[in-house]
Structures are given as structure tokens and as C-alpha cells.
Amino acid sequence: MIDKIEHTLLLGIDVGTSSIKVSVVDAETQRSVASATFPENTEREIKSPKPDWAEQSPEQWWSDVKAAIKQTQSINTYNPENIVAIGITYQMHGLVIVDKEKNVLRDSIIWCDSRTEKQAEKGLQAIGEEKALSHLLNFPGNFTASKLAWVKHNEPQVYEKIDKFMLPGDYIAMKLTGEITSTISMLSEGVFWDFKNKELSKDILSAYDFDESVFPETKALFGVHGNVTKEIAKELNIPAEIPVTYKAGDQPNNALSLNVFEPGEIAATAGTSGVIYAVADDLVYDKLSRINTFAHVNHTNENNRLGVLLCINGTGISNRWIKNMVDEKLSYQEINELASTIEIGSEGLLFLPFGNGTERMLCNKHVGAGFSEINFNIHNKAHLFRAVQEGIAFSFRYGLDIMRENGMQTKVVKAGKANMFLSKVFTHAFVNTTGLTVELYNTDGSVGAALGAGIGLGIFEKPQDAFSKLELLETIEPDEESVKKYEAIYRKWKSRLNEELV
């Protein structure tokens, strides 16, 4: 048996779309001493009872969180009594609603749901495009505000029972502590926050006729959001009364995990969805709302720290789809190896990865996914795997060009060595298509959430101190020959996409 760690420990919970990951982190070494993913060998489904709908069960998230915590304890490498705080990160923009007894009223409408077009348009018309962008930094779109409006319009009997609404991470914190709280960051990602007036948006409340009573109390992101109840502490074998001291959406948290706090710094992730996330200090917005701006983890009303976010819905989910369609028994490592046997460009095969709802960077159009230029005499499954990964990289380039139009000039991007960045094919295509140097680090969202809890508890003097021991694993730079090859292929890919956008 490995000797148990007796240092100060922090518990991080990552509520993902596919699974829950939990890490226990030593505050002194900033390293994980135990981690677990649940479910381990499968991925939670996204329910789609109607076209463009995407829902998941909050109760399933909670069940999986408990299972993952218990799984970390089963390997017996740490003493749960040494856990002093909990941090939570979560899939952004989801809607969870509960009644006065804190019972969930319906499945969560999650981030990639696209049903809210009418509600979004109503909100935009009521507020006005210029005012919406200059105050909210976003159009209403398919964010949490429009999802709550959809429930109000389409399920009034459910809406009438709502005591509080929240985002996925707030729900897990509620289950741990019995408390429901919000943050400026959470309100901004739901498009409820007025950045100019520095308050809950009166325009959103008016446009959708929301009662302010359904909004949780707003607290500092790094701070106490409740304490674990005795009942839950006993069930999970963790100390009672330890606080939840950090909650943040997955993309702000990914940036935090990579020590990205200040203007000009940039982070990326390529999980179920793909994101480039740049920190700015002014009120940045795109005139077409193709990229989105939210309050970063260290944003305050006195000191702007904003996350400018490009999101691509069809990233890792595209990779998973092609794996399962061709041979679900293959591992991701195996499909990466097969993809690497094919030359750059997949011998002419092109793939558009837009099959996971409307894409904001395409002005909320539903292009769909698909292959083109298929040659039955040339292309095999290895070509399919490579074309999918290259198509995902091309979509990053397309979005990055939009960010550059809006002033982003950074040349280096930080990412955790995980998900799509485990593939050399994808990483090489990403680097040489975007022209960005990628630094890959040994971290993930659950570790970042744990260290965020340490910041919230005051263990670290300033946020950056929590990542002083962040480990750089690899740096990948563009090479001139590959850049030229990919540029030619990207132009063909972009032309194909433009045909779909007409």
C-alpha cells in the first residue's frame, strides 16, 4: 500500500458533458494525489428528444460525483480527513431549476442545446443589438437566459414552481452544502450581467419578464459558497463543514488551470467542444456575437478581467462519433495511430465538424457535419480519422481569424495535454493551420478546480501562486513546410464551408 498523504488537501470536481472527474490535490506540491473519472469506460449520453435539443439529468451528475469521490478513496493514497476545501468547475451555460424543496423540476438544458432561437430573437429585439452588445458583451443566443425564457414560454407549469435557477456547478455545490449561490462570472456566462452598469441586467429582466427572486445570491467567486452538511459528509467520508470556496465554468477554469489570468494570455481546450479563451481588460465584443465575452475568474467591478471565448461545439464529439461509427472497440490512441499513417490533407478528403447544434462563430447557423471529396478507391478508415481531426483544426483556424479581427494578437497558446491534444495529428494540424505555438501542460480541469479552492480559502497569497509548480510537458512550434501545405488545404476547406453558409 502507498503511504497516505498527510498534507493539506483540496478536492476538485469537474462536471463534464461526458463524465465527472474528481482530483484530490496536495496544496503544497500542487500535484494530484488521487483522481477518478466516472463513468470510467463509457460516456454519459446527451438526451435529444427533439431535433436541436440537448439535455442531461442533474441527478445523474450528482450520482456520478459521489461515485468518483468514493473511487478516489478506494485507492487509499490519502486521508480524506485532510481535505480542507472544495472547488467545482462545470460545463457552461446549462440551466438547472429547482423548487423550494430543492427538487429538480426538469432535466438540464445544456450548453449545446439550440431550441431557443425565438426567445433569443425576442430578447435581442427588446434590448436592441447595440445596447445588448455594449452592456452584455453578447447577444442572448442560446445561453442560460434564453433557456430560462424558453421554459417560461413553453412549460409555464414548470416555470411557476421555480424557486431558484442555477448552472450545473451551482447544483453540485447545492447538493454538497444545501446553499445556492451565484457569482458575477456565472451571471455573465448566462448573459444576465450588465458590464457597463455593473449589476444584474435590468434589460434582460424586462425583456423576458423574469422575477429577480429566482436569481441566487451573488458572492465572490473565490470565497465561501456554503459548507458541506453533516449528512453528506458522512455519506462521502469527508469532513463536515469544509467549505466550497470556488466555482467556475469549464473554460474560465481551464484558463485558471494553465495560469492564464492577465490580458494577452490565452488558453485552449479540445474536449467535447473546442475553445480558444483569451484574457482582456476592456469590454470586447464581436459585432456579430460570433465570439463571446464573459467575466474571468479574477474579474471584479474595479478591475476588468474578461475571457474572450471562441467555442466550436463539434470538436471531441466529432472524434468520438467517427470512432464509434467505424469501430467503437478502437481506443482513441489506436485511431490517432491510424490517422498518423496518412499524409497531411488526407488525400483530398475534407470534413466539416459542425454536427452538434448551431455554431455561434457561424452566426448560429446549423451547418451540420459531413465529408466531401470522398474517393471510394483511395479513402479508408485511417483517412476518415485524419480528415476529422484536420477538419476540427481548420474550424479552430476559422474561429481564430474572427478573434484576430477583434484584436487578438497572441502567438502562444497554453493547453493541457489531454483530449484532442493527446493526438499528434490534431496538435500538428492545429499548430500549423493557426500559426500558433502550443505549450502543453500537465494539468486538467479537476486539478485546477482544487487549486481554485485553495485560492478561495486563502492558502495562496495571490492566484498565480497556486500554479507556481505547473509542469510544462511539451512545446510545439509551426514549421514552414507544414504551414504551406495546410494553408492550401485550409482554403479548400473554407471554400467548402462557405458553400454551406450561403
Short mmCIF file of C-alpha atoms in Angstrom, two decimals:
data_model
loop_
_atom_site.label_atom_id
_atom_site.label_comp_id
_atom_site.label_asym_id
_atom_site.label_seq_id
_atom_site.Cartn_x
_atom_site.Cartn_y
_atom_site.Cartn_z
CA MET A 1 0.00 0.00 0.00
CA ILE A 2 1.22 3.54 -0.80
CA ASP A 3 1.73 5.73 2.26
CA LYS A 4 -1.16 8.11 2.70
CA ILE A 5 -0.50 11.80 2.10
CA GLU A 6 -0.90 13.81 5.32
CA HIS A 7 -0.56 17.31 3.85
CA THR A 8 -3.32 19.88 3.37
CA LEU A 9 -5.57 18.54 0.63
CA LEU A 10 -8.00 20.18 -1.78
CA LEU A 11 -10.86 18.43 -3.60
CA GLY A 12 -11.64 19.43 -7.21
CA ILE A 13 -14.78 18.37 -9.08
CA ASP A 14 -15.16 18.74 -12.86
CA VAL A 15 -18.75 18.32 -14.09
CA GLY A 16 -18.16 17.47 -17.74
CA THR A 17 -20.57 16.57 -20.50
CA SER A 18 -19.22 13.06 -20.96
CA SER A 19 -18.20 12.26 -17.38
CA ILE A 20 -17.30 13.57 -13.96
CA LYS A 21 -13.66 13.86 -12.93
CA VAL A 22 -12.52 14.32 -9.35
CA SER A 23 -8.99 15.08 -8.16
CA VAL A 24 -7.51 15.37 -4.69
CA VAL A 25 -4.57 17.80 -4.77
CA ASP A 26 -1.78 18.41 -2.26
CA ALA A 27 -1.77 22.18 -1.68
CA GLU A 28 1.97 22.22 -1.02
CA THR A 29 3.16 20.26 -4.08
CA GLN A 30 0.22 21.38 -6.29
CA ARG A 31 0.06 17.80 -7.56
CA SER A 32 -2.81 15.34 -7.66
CA VAL A 33 -2.52 12.51 -5.14
CA ALA A 34 -5.65 10.72 -6.37
CA SER A 35 -8.08 11.14 -9.24
CA ALA A 36 -11.02 9.28 -10.71
CA THR A 37 -13.36 9.59 -13.66
CA PHE A 38 -16.92 8.31 -13.56
CA PRO A 39 -18.22 6.63 -15.57
CA GLU A 40 -14.81 5.25 -16.42
CA ASN A 41 -15.23 3.27 -19.63
CA THR A 42 -18.22 4.94 -21.20
CA GLU A 43 -19.59 8.44 -21.74
CA ARG A 44 -22.84 9.89 -20.46
CA GLU A 45 -25.41 10.44 -23.17
CA ILE A 46 -26.82 13.75 -24.30
CA LYS A 47 -30.58 13.33 -24.47
CA SER A 48 -32.12 14.75 -27.63
CA PRO A 49 -35.88 14.09 -27.53
CA LYS A 50 -36.37 16.59 -30.38
CA PRO A 51 -34.08 17.98 -33.09
CA ASP A 52 -31.67 20.62 -31.73
CA TRP A 53 -32.45 19.69 -28.12
CA ALA A 54 -29.70 18.67 -25.71
CA GLU A 55 -30.42 17.70 -22.11
CA GLN A 56 -28.84 15.82 -19.21
CA SER A 57 -30.00 14.76 -15.76
CA PRO A 58 -28.60 16.80 -12.84
CA GLU A 59 -29.37 13.87 -10.54
CA GLN A 60 -27.10 11.72 -12.72
CA TRP A 61 -24.31 14.29 -12.37
CA TRP A 62 -24.66 14.15 -8.58
CA SER A 63 -24.68 10.36 -8.54
CA ASP A 64 -21.53 10.33 -10.68
CA VAL A 65 -19.82 12.94 -8.46
CA LYS A 66 -20.40 10.78 -5.40
CA ALA A 67 -19.14 7.67 -7.21
CA ALA A 68 -15.99 9.47 -8.38
CA ILE A 69 -15.20 10.80 -4.89
CA LYS A 70 -15.58 7.33 -3.41
CA GLN A 71 -13.41 5.91 -6.19
CA THR A 72 -10.53 8.26 -5.27
CA GLN A 73 -10.76 6.98 -1.71
CA SER A 74 -10.70 3.33 -2.77
CA ILE A 75 -7.06 3.56 -3.93
CA ASN A 76 -6.09 4.51 -0.36
CA THR A 77 -3.40 7.11 -1.14
CA TYR A 78 -4.68 9.96 1.03
CA ASN A 79 -6.53 10.66 4.26
CA PRO A 80 -9.94 12.23 3.47
CA GLU A 81 -9.84 13.99 6.85
CA ASN A 82 -7.10 16.26 5.46
CA ILE A 83 -9.40 17.79 2.81
CA VAL A 84 -9.94 21.45 3.75
CA ALA A 85 -11.88 22.91 0.80
CA ILE A 86 -13.74 22.00 -2.39
CA GLY A 87 -13.65 23.62 -5.82
CA ILE A 88 -16.09 22.96 -8.65
CA THR A 89 -15.89 23.51 -12.39
CA TYR A 90 -18.64 22.65 -14.83
CA GLN A 91 -19.97 22.66 -18.38
CA MET A 92 -21.02 26.23 -19.06
CA HIS A 93 -24.42 27.76 -19.92
CA GLY A 94 -26.59 24.87 -18.71
CA LEU A 95 -29.91 25.57 -16.95
CA VAL A 96 -30.87 23.77 -13.74
CA ILE A 97 -34.13 24.72 -11.99
CA VAL A 98 -35.36 23.65 -8.56
CA ASP A 99 -38.41 24.21 -6.37
CA LYS A 100 -38.45 25.43 -2.76
CA GLU A 101 -37.55 21.94 -1.53
CA LYS A 102 -34.52 21.99 -3.88
CA ASN A 103 -36.01 19.28 -6.07
CA VAL A 104 -35.02 19.38 -9.76
CA LEU A 105 -38.03 20.33 -11.88
CA ARG A 106 -36.78 19.07 -15.27
CA ASP A 107 -33.64 17.81 -16.97
CA SER A 108 -30.95 20.43 -17.52
CA ILE A 109 -30.98 22.19 -20.90
CA ILE A 110 -27.23 22.08 -21.57
CA TRP A 111 -24.71 24.21 -23.46
CA CYS A 112 -25.16 22.73 -26.97
CA ASP A 113 -28.97 22.96 -27.00
CA SER A 114 -30.26 25.05 -29.90
CA ARG A 115 -34.01 25.30 -29.27
CA THR A 116 -34.07 28.90 -28.05
CA GLU A 117 -33.94 30.83 -31.34
CA LYS A 118 -37.32 32.53 -30.85
CA GLN A 119 -36.56 33.52 -27.27
CA ALA A 120 -33.13 34.85 -28.24
CA GLU A 121 -34.60 36.94 -31.06
CA LYS A 122 -37.29 38.33 -28.76
CA GLY A 123 -34.69 39.35 -26.21
CA LEU A 124 -32.46 40.94 -28.83
CA GLN A 125 -35.32 42.96 -30.32
CA ALA A 126 -36.46 44.13 -26.90
CA ILE A 127 -33.00 45.28 -25.84
CA GLY A 128 -31.57 46.34 -29.21
CA GLU A 129 -28.42 44.99 -30.85
CA GLU A 130 -26.08 47.84 -29.95
CA LYS A 131 -27.17 48.01 -26.32
CA ALA A 132 -27.10 44.23 -25.89
CA LEU A 133 -23.52 44.04 -27.15
CA SER A 134 -22.21 47.11 -25.35
CA HIS A 135 -23.75 46.14 -21.99
CA LEU A 136 -23.94 42.31 -22.05
CA LEU A 137 -21.00 41.82 -24.44
CA ASN A 138 -23.13 39.16 -26.16
CA PHE A 139 -26.41 38.66 -27.94
CA PRO A 140 -28.81 36.49 -25.89
CA GLY A 141 -28.20 33.49 -28.24
CA ASN A 142 -28.55 30.01 -26.79
CA PHE A 143 -27.26 30.99 -23.35
CA THR A 144 -28.90 30.38 -19.99
CA ALA A 145 -31.11 33.49 -20.11
CA SER A 146 -32.84 32.34 -23.30
CA LYS A 147 -33.15 28.80 -21.92
CA LEU A 148 -34.94 30.10 -18.85
CA ALA A 149 -37.17 32.18 -21.15
CA TRP A 150 -37.92 29.05 -23.18
CA VAL A 151 -39.13 27.23 -20.07
CA LYS A 152 -41.25 30.26 -19.11
CA HIS A 153 -42.91 30.31 -22.54
CA ASN A 154 -43.20 26.59 -23.30
CA GLU A 155 -43.51 24.99 -19.85
CA PRO A 156 -45.34 27.61 -17.74
CA GLN A 157 -46.49 24.98 -15.25
CA VAL A 158 -42.85 24.15 -14.59
CA TYR A 159 -41.72 27.77 -14.50
CA GLU A 160 -44.33 28.61 -11.85
CA LYS A 161 -42.71 26.10 -9.48
CA ILE A 162 -39.19 27.56 -9.81
CA ASP A 163 -37.66 28.82 -6.59
CA LYS A 164 -34.13 29.23 -7.97
CA PHE A 165 -32.31 28.60 -11.23
CA MET A 166 -28.62 27.80 -11.41
CA LEU A 167 -25.81 26.47 -13.57
CA PRO A 168 -24.52 22.87 -13.35
CA GLY A 169 -21.72 23.64 -10.87
CA ASP A 170 -24.08 25.56 -8.63
CA TYR A 171 -26.29 22.48 -8.45
CA ILE A 172 -23.42 20.27 -7.27
CA ALA A 173 -22.48 22.88 -4.67
CA MET A 174 -26.12 22.91 -3.54
CA LYS A 175 -26.12 19.13 -3.12
CA LEU A 176 -22.95 19.34 -1.02
CA THR A 177 -23.92 22.31 1.14
CA GLY A 178 -27.64 22.94 0.83
CA GLU A 179 -26.82 26.51 -0.28
CA ILE A 180 -27.48 28.10 -3.68
CA THR A 181 -25.17 30.94 -4.69
CA SER A 182 -24.12 32.77 -7.82
CA THR A 183 -21.12 34.82 -8.99
CA ILE A 184 -20.62 37.65 -11.49
CA SER A 185 -18.82 35.13 -13.72
CA MET A 186 -21.80 32.76 -13.60
CA LEU A 187 -24.26 35.56 -14.32
CA SER A 188 -22.15 36.77 -17.24
CA GLU A 189 -21.95 33.33 -18.86
CA GLY A 190 -25.73 33.12 -18.67
CA VAL A 191 -25.89 36.63 -20.25
CA PHE A 192 -27.51 38.13 -17.16
CA TRP A 193 -24.76 40.63 -16.25
CA ASP A 194 -24.63 44.28 -17.31
CA PHE A 195 -20.90 45.10 -17.54
CA LYS A 196 -21.42 48.83 -18.02
CA ASN A 197 -23.77 49.29 -15.08
CA LYS A 198 -22.05 46.54 -13.07
CA GLU A 199 -25.27 44.87 -11.97
CA LEU A 200 -27.83 42.21 -12.83
CA SER A 201 -29.14 43.29 -16.24
CA LYS A 202 -32.41 45.18 -15.92
CA ASP A 203 -32.76 44.85 -19.70
CA ILE A 204 -32.76 41.04 -19.52
CA LEU A 205 -35.19 41.06 -16.59
CA SER A 206 -37.53 43.32 -18.56
CA ALA A 207 -37.15 41.61 -21.95
CA TYR A 208 -38.05 38.19 -20.54
CA ASP A 209 -40.21 39.33 -17.62
CA PHE A 210 -38.08 37.43 -15.10
CA ASP A 211 -38.73 37.76 -11.39
CA GLU A 212 -35.50 38.73 -9.64
CA SER A 213 -36.35 36.32 -6.81
CA VAL A 214 -35.34 33.30 -8.95
CA PHE A 215 -31.73 34.55 -9.03
CA PRO A 216 -29.41 33.14 -6.34
CA GLU A 217 -27.42 35.38 -4.00
CA THR A 218 -24.28 36.70 -5.72
CA LYS A 219 -20.99 36.03 -3.92
CA ALA A 220 -17.30 36.40 -4.70
CA LEU A 221 -16.05 33.62 -6.98
CA PHE A 222 -13.10 32.93 -4.65
CA GLY A 223 -14.93 32.66 -1.35
CA VAL A 224 -17.26 30.52 0.75
CA HIS A 225 -20.32 29.22 -1.12
CA GLY A 226 -21.55 27.04 1.73
CA ASN A 227 -20.24 24.25 3.94
CA VAL A 228 -20.64 20.51 3.49
CA THR A 229 -23.59 19.23 5.51
CA LYS A 230 -23.10 16.55 8.15
CA GLU A 231 -25.31 14.14 6.23
CA ILE A 232 -23.31 14.46 3.00
CA ALA A 233 -20.00 14.41 4.87
CA LYS A 234 -20.92 11.10 6.43
CA GLU A 235 -22.08 9.62 3.11
CA LEU A 236 -18.91 10.69 1.29
CA ASN A 237 -16.45 10.13 4.16
CA ILE A 238 -15.17 13.71 4.07
CA PRO A 239 -15.02 16.27 6.90
CA ALA A 240 -18.26 18.04 7.80
CA GLU A 241 -18.37 21.82 7.45
CA ILE A 242 -15.50 22.06 4.94
CA PRO A 243 -16.36 24.92 2.56
CA VAL A 244 -16.92 25.10 -1.17
CA THR A 245 -14.63 28.06 -1.92
CA TYR A 246 -14.53 28.16 -5.73
CA LYS A 247 -16.97 27.68 -8.61
CA ALA A 248 -16.28 28.48 -12.26
CA GLY A 249 -17.33 27.40 -15.74
CA ASP A 250 -15.06 24.94 -17.52
CA GLN A 251 -13.40 27.46 -19.84
CA PRO A 252 -12.52 30.13 -17.26
CA ASN A 253 -11.36 27.25 -15.07
CA ASN A 254 -9.26 25.76 -17.88
CA ALA A 255 -7.54 29.13 -18.21
CA LEU A 256 -7.00 29.26 -14.44
CA SER A 257 -5.57 25.72 -14.56
CA LEU A 258 -2.98 26.97 -17.07
CA ASN A 259 -2.08 30.08 -15.04
CA VAL A 260 -3.84 32.34 -17.56
CA PHE A 261 -5.05 35.39 -15.65
CA GLU A 262 -3.77 38.54 -17.33
CA PRO A 263 -4.54 40.43 -20.58
CA GLY A 264 -2.80 38.95 -23.61
CA GLU A 265 -2.62 35.43 -22.15
CA ILE A 266 -4.53 32.70 -23.98
CA ALA A 267 -5.69 29.14 -23.27
CA ALA A 268 -7.23 26.42 -25.40
CA THR A 269 -9.07 23.19 -24.84
CA ALA A 270 -10.33 20.49 -27.19
CA GLY A 271 -12.76 18.28 -25.31
CA THR A 272 -16.36 17.60 -26.34
CA SER A 273 -16.33 21.18 -27.57
CA GLY A 274 -13.28 23.20 -28.57
CA VAL A 275 -12.38 26.59 -27.15
CA ILE A 276 -9.85 29.36 -27.50
CA TYR A 277 -10.03 31.66 -24.49
CA ALA A 278 -8.13 34.97 -24.38
CA VAL A 279 -7.98 37.31 -21.38
CA ALA A 280 -8.65 41.02 -22.00
CA ASP A 281 -9.09 44.11 -19.82
CA ASP A 282 -11.53 46.08 -21.97
CA LEU A 283 -15.16 45.40 -22.89
CA VAL A 284 -14.52 43.34 -26.02
CA TYR A 285 -17.39 42.18 -28.22
CA ASP A 286 -17.83 40.99 -31.77
CA LYS A 287 -20.46 42.87 -33.79
CA LEU A 288 -22.00 39.57 -34.90
CA SER A 289 -21.55 37.89 -31.49
CA ARG A 290 -19.53 35.12 -33.15
CA ILE A 291 -17.19 35.15 -30.18
CA ASN A 292 -18.36 35.77 -26.64
CA THR A 293 -17.03 37.69 -23.65
CA PHE A 294 -17.57 36.71 -20.02
CA ALA A 295 -16.19 37.68 -16.63
CA HIS A 296 -12.95 35.78 -15.96
CA VAL A 297 -12.31 34.17 -12.57
CA ASN A 298 -10.36 37.21 -11.31
CA HIS A 299 -12.75 39.83 -12.71
CA THR A 300 -14.03 42.46 -10.28
CA ASN A 301 -16.09 45.59 -10.74
CA GLU A 302 -12.92 47.58 -10.05
CA ASN A 303 -10.54 45.55 -12.25
CA ASN A 304 -11.74 44.18 -15.60
CA ARG A 305 -10.51 40.69 -16.40
CA LEU A 306 -12.61 39.30 -19.23
CA GLY A 307 -12.46 35.98 -21.04
CA VAL A 308 -12.99 36.34 -24.79
CA LEU A 309 -14.21 32.93 -25.88
CA LEU A 310 -14.39 31.18 -29.22
CA CYS A 311 -16.41 27.97 -28.98
CA ILE A 312 -16.71 25.13 -31.52
CA ASN A 313 -19.42 22.67 -30.48
CA GLY A 314 -18.32 19.85 -32.79
CA THR A 315 -14.80 19.06 -31.56
CA GLY A 316 -14.13 15.93 -29.47
CA ILE A 317 -17.69 14.81 -30.11
CA SER A 318 -16.79 14.57 -33.83
CA ASN A 319 -13.78 12.43 -32.98
CA ARG A 320 -15.91 10.20 -30.75
CA TRP A 321 -18.62 9.91 -33.41
CA ILE A 322 -16.26 8.73 -36.16
CA LYS A 323 -14.59 6.27 -33.77
CA ASN A 324 -17.93 4.75 -32.81
CA MET A 325 -19.22 4.71 -36.40
CA VAL A 326 -16.16 2.91 -37.74
CA ASP A 327 -15.34 0.65 -34.79
CA GLU A 328 -16.36 1.53 -31.25
CA LYS A 329 -13.91 -1.08 -29.90
CA LEU A 330 -10.97 1.03 -31.09
CA SER A 331 -9.29 3.19 -28.46
CA TYR A 332 -8.55 6.85 -29.10
CA GLN A 333 -4.86 6.00 -29.12
CA GLU A 334 -5.48 3.48 -31.87
CA ILE A 335 -7.39 5.91 -34.06
CA ASN A 336 -4.66 8.50 -33.51
CA GLU A 337 -2.06 5.98 -34.64
CA LEU A 338 -4.10 5.09 -37.73
CA ALA A 339 -4.55 8.78 -38.57
CA SER A 340 -0.79 9.31 -38.35
CA THR A 341 -0.22 6.80 -41.18
CA ILE A 342 -1.89 9.20 -43.65
CA GLU A 343 -0.18 12.22 -45.19
CA ILE A 344 -1.22 15.82 -44.49
CA GLY A 345 -4.50 16.58 -46.26
CA SER A 346 -5.99 13.07 -46.04
CA GLU A 347 -5.51 12.72 -49.81
CA GLY A 348 -8.17 15.31 -50.57
CA LEU A 349 -10.81 14.17 -48.04
CA LEU A 350 -12.45 17.10 -46.21
CA PHE A 351 -14.63 17.11 -43.11
CA LEU A 352 -16.89 19.81 -41.63
CA PRO A 353 -17.28 19.16 -37.85
CA PHE A 354 -20.48 21.13 -37.25
CA GLY A 355 -22.94 18.42 -36.22
CA ASN A 356 -23.51 19.35 -32.56
CA GLY A 357 -26.09 22.13 -32.74
CA THR A 358 -25.84 25.65 -34.06
CA GLU A 359 -22.39 27.22 -34.02
CA ARG A 360 -22.02 30.73 -32.61
CA MET A 361 -18.98 31.50 -34.76
CA LEU A 362 -21.15 30.70 -37.82
CA CYS A 363 -23.78 33.25 -36.66
CA ASN A 364 -25.85 30.49 -35.01
CA LYS A 365 -26.31 28.58 -38.26
CA HIS A 366 -26.79 24.83 -38.23
CA VAL A 367 -24.44 23.69 -40.99
CA GLY A 368 -24.24 20.05 -39.96
CA ALA A 369 -21.27 17.73 -40.27
CA GLY A 370 -20.14 15.87 -43.34
CA PHE A 371 -17.38 14.57 -45.56
CA SER A 372 -16.70 15.76 -49.09
CA GLU A 373 -14.36 14.70 -51.90
CA ILE A 374 -14.66 11.02 -50.91
CA ASN A 375 -12.93 8.64 -53.30
CA PHE A 376 -14.01 5.03 -52.85
CA ASN A 377 -10.81 3.79 -54.47
CA ILE A 378 -8.48 5.71 -52.16
CA HIS A 379 -10.01 6.53 -48.81
CA ASN A 380 -10.16 4.08 -45.91
CA LYS A 381 -10.86 4.38 -42.19
CA ALA A 382 -7.45 5.91 -41.47
CA HIS A 383 -8.27 8.71 -43.93
CA LEU A 384 -11.59 9.26 -42.15
CA PHE A 385 -9.87 9.57 -38.76
CA ARG A 386 -7.29 12.03 -40.06
CA ALA A 387 -9.80 14.11 -42.03
CA VAL A 388 -11.96 14.52 -38.92
CA GLN A 389 -9.02 15.72 -36.82
CA GLU A 390 -7.85 18.07 -39.55
CA GLY A 391 -11.38 19.41 -40.01
CA ILE A 392 -11.54 20.20 -36.30
CA ALA A 393 -8.18 22.02 -36.55
CA PHE A 394 -9.48 24.00 -39.55
CA SER A 395 -12.53 25.08 -37.54
CA PHE A 396 -10.18 26.45 -34.87
CA ARG A 397 -8.36 28.44 -37.57
CA TYR A 398 -11.67 29.81 -38.87
CA GLY A 399 -12.64 30.99 -35.40
CA LEU A 400 -9.18 32.28 -34.60
CA ASP A 401 -9.35 34.58 -37.62
CA ILE A 402 -12.53 36.07 -36.14
CA MET A 403 -10.70 36.66 -32.85
CA ARG A 404 -7.86 38.31 -34.76
CA GLU A 405 -10.39 40.64 -36.40
CA ASN A 406 -11.32 41.67 -32.86
CA GLY A 407 -7.77 42.49 -31.79
CA MET A 408 -6.27 39.20 -30.54
CA GLN A 409 -2.57 39.12 -31.41
CA THR A 410 -1.10 36.45 -29.13
CA LYS A 411 1.32 33.96 -30.72
CA VAL A 412 1.45 31.35 -27.94
CA VAL A 413 -1.45 29.30 -26.57
CA LYS A 414 -1.43 27.13 -23.45
CA ALA A 415 -3.34 23.85 -23.23
CA GLY A 416 -3.49 20.80 -21.00
CA LYS A 417 -2.10 17.65 -22.60
CA ALA A 418 -5.47 15.94 -22.72
CA ASN A 419 -8.38 15.09 -25.02
CA MET A 420 -7.64 16.05 -28.65
CA PHE A 421 -4.22 17.41 -27.69
CA LEU A 422 -3.17 13.82 -26.98
CA SER A 423 -3.24 13.31 -30.75
CA LYS A 424 -0.05 14.32 -32.56
CA VAL A 425 -2.03 14.58 -35.80
CA PHE A 426 -4.53 17.05 -34.34
CA THR A 427 -1.88 19.04 -32.45
CA HIS A 428 0.35 19.29 -35.55
CA ALA A 429 -2.62 20.36 -37.69
CA PHE A 430 -3.73 22.90 -35.07
CA VAL A 431 -0.26 24.47 -34.78
CA ASN A 432 0.45 24.65 -38.50
CA THR A 433 -3.04 25.78 -39.51
CA THR A 434 -3.34 28.55 -36.89
CA GLY A 435 0.33 29.55 -36.82
CA LEU A 436 0.25 29.46 -33.00
CA THR A 437 2.90 27.85 -30.83
CA VAL A 438 1.27 25.43 -28.38
CA GLU A 439 2.58 24.78 -24.89
CA LEU A 440 1.18 21.58 -23.36
CA TYR A 441 1.00 21.30 -19.58
CA ASN A 442 0.38 18.56 -17.05
CA THR A 443 -2.95 19.71 -15.68
CA ASP A 444 -6.68 19.30 -16.10
CA GLY A 445 -9.91 20.92 -15.01
CA SER A 446 -10.38 19.00 -11.78
CA VAL A 447 -6.85 19.86 -10.61
CA GLY A 448 -7.48 23.50 -11.49
CA ALA A 449 -10.75 23.44 -9.53
CA ALA A 450 -8.95 22.02 -6.49
CA LEU A 451 -6.28 24.73 -6.63
CA GLY A 452 -9.03 27.30 -7.16
CA ALA A 453 -10.49 26.10 -3.85
CA GLY A 454 -7.10 26.77 -2.27
CA ILE A 455 -7.16 30.33 -3.64
CA GLY A 456 -10.68 30.80 -2.28
CA LEU A 457 -9.61 29.53 1.14
CA GLY A 458 -6.65 31.94 1.25
CA ILE A 459 -3.93 29.27 1.14
CA PHE A 460 -2.19 31.16 -1.69
CA GLU A 461 -1.30 34.83 -1.42
CA LYS A 462 -2.35 35.55 -5.00
CA PRO A 463 -3.98 33.34 -7.68
CA GLN A 464 -0.79 32.88 -9.71
CA ASP A 465 0.95 31.37 -6.66
CA ALA A 466 -1.33 28.33 -6.91
CA PHE A 467 0.35 27.42 -10.21
CA SER A 468 3.99 28.13 -9.41
CA LYS A 469 4.79 24.44 -9.93
CA LEU A 470 2.81 23.96 -13.15
CA GLU A 471 4.70 21.46 -15.32
CA LEU A 472 5.38 22.25 -18.99
CA LEU A 473 5.46 18.95 -20.88
CA GLU A 474 5.99 19.95 -24.48
CA THR A 475 6.22 22.95 -26.82
CA ILE A 476 5.14 22.55 -30.47
CA GLU A 477 6.01 25.28 -32.96
CA PRO A 478 4.83 25.73 -36.57
CA ASP A 479 7.20 24.56 -39.29
CA GLU A 480 7.34 26.40 -42.60
CA GLU A 481 6.75 23.42 -44.90
CA SER A 482 3.71 22.18 -42.99
CA VAL A 483 2.26 25.70 -42.73
CA LYS A 484 2.33 26.00 -46.53
CA LYS A 485 0.69 22.60 -47.03
CA TYR A 486 -2.04 23.25 -44.50
CA GLU A 487 -2.75 26.75 -45.81
CA ALA A 488 -3.61 25.36 -49.24
CA ILE A 489 -5.82 22.65 -47.77
CA TYR A 490 -7.49 25.10 -45.37
CA ARG A 491 -8.50 27.34 -48.27
CA LYS A 492 -10.28 24.39 -49.92
CA TRP A 493 -11.94 23.53 -46.61
CA LYS A 494 -13.06 27.14 -46.08
CA SER A 495 -14.47 27.28 -49.61
CA ARG A 496 -16.47 24.13 -48.86
CA LEU A 497 -17.78 25.68 -45.66
CA ASN A 498 -18.75 28.90 -47.42
CA GLU A 499 -20.87 26.85 -49.83
CA GLU A 500 -22.85 25.60 -46.84
CA LEU A 501 -23.19 29.08 -45.35
CA VAL A 502 -24.78 30.62 -48.47
#
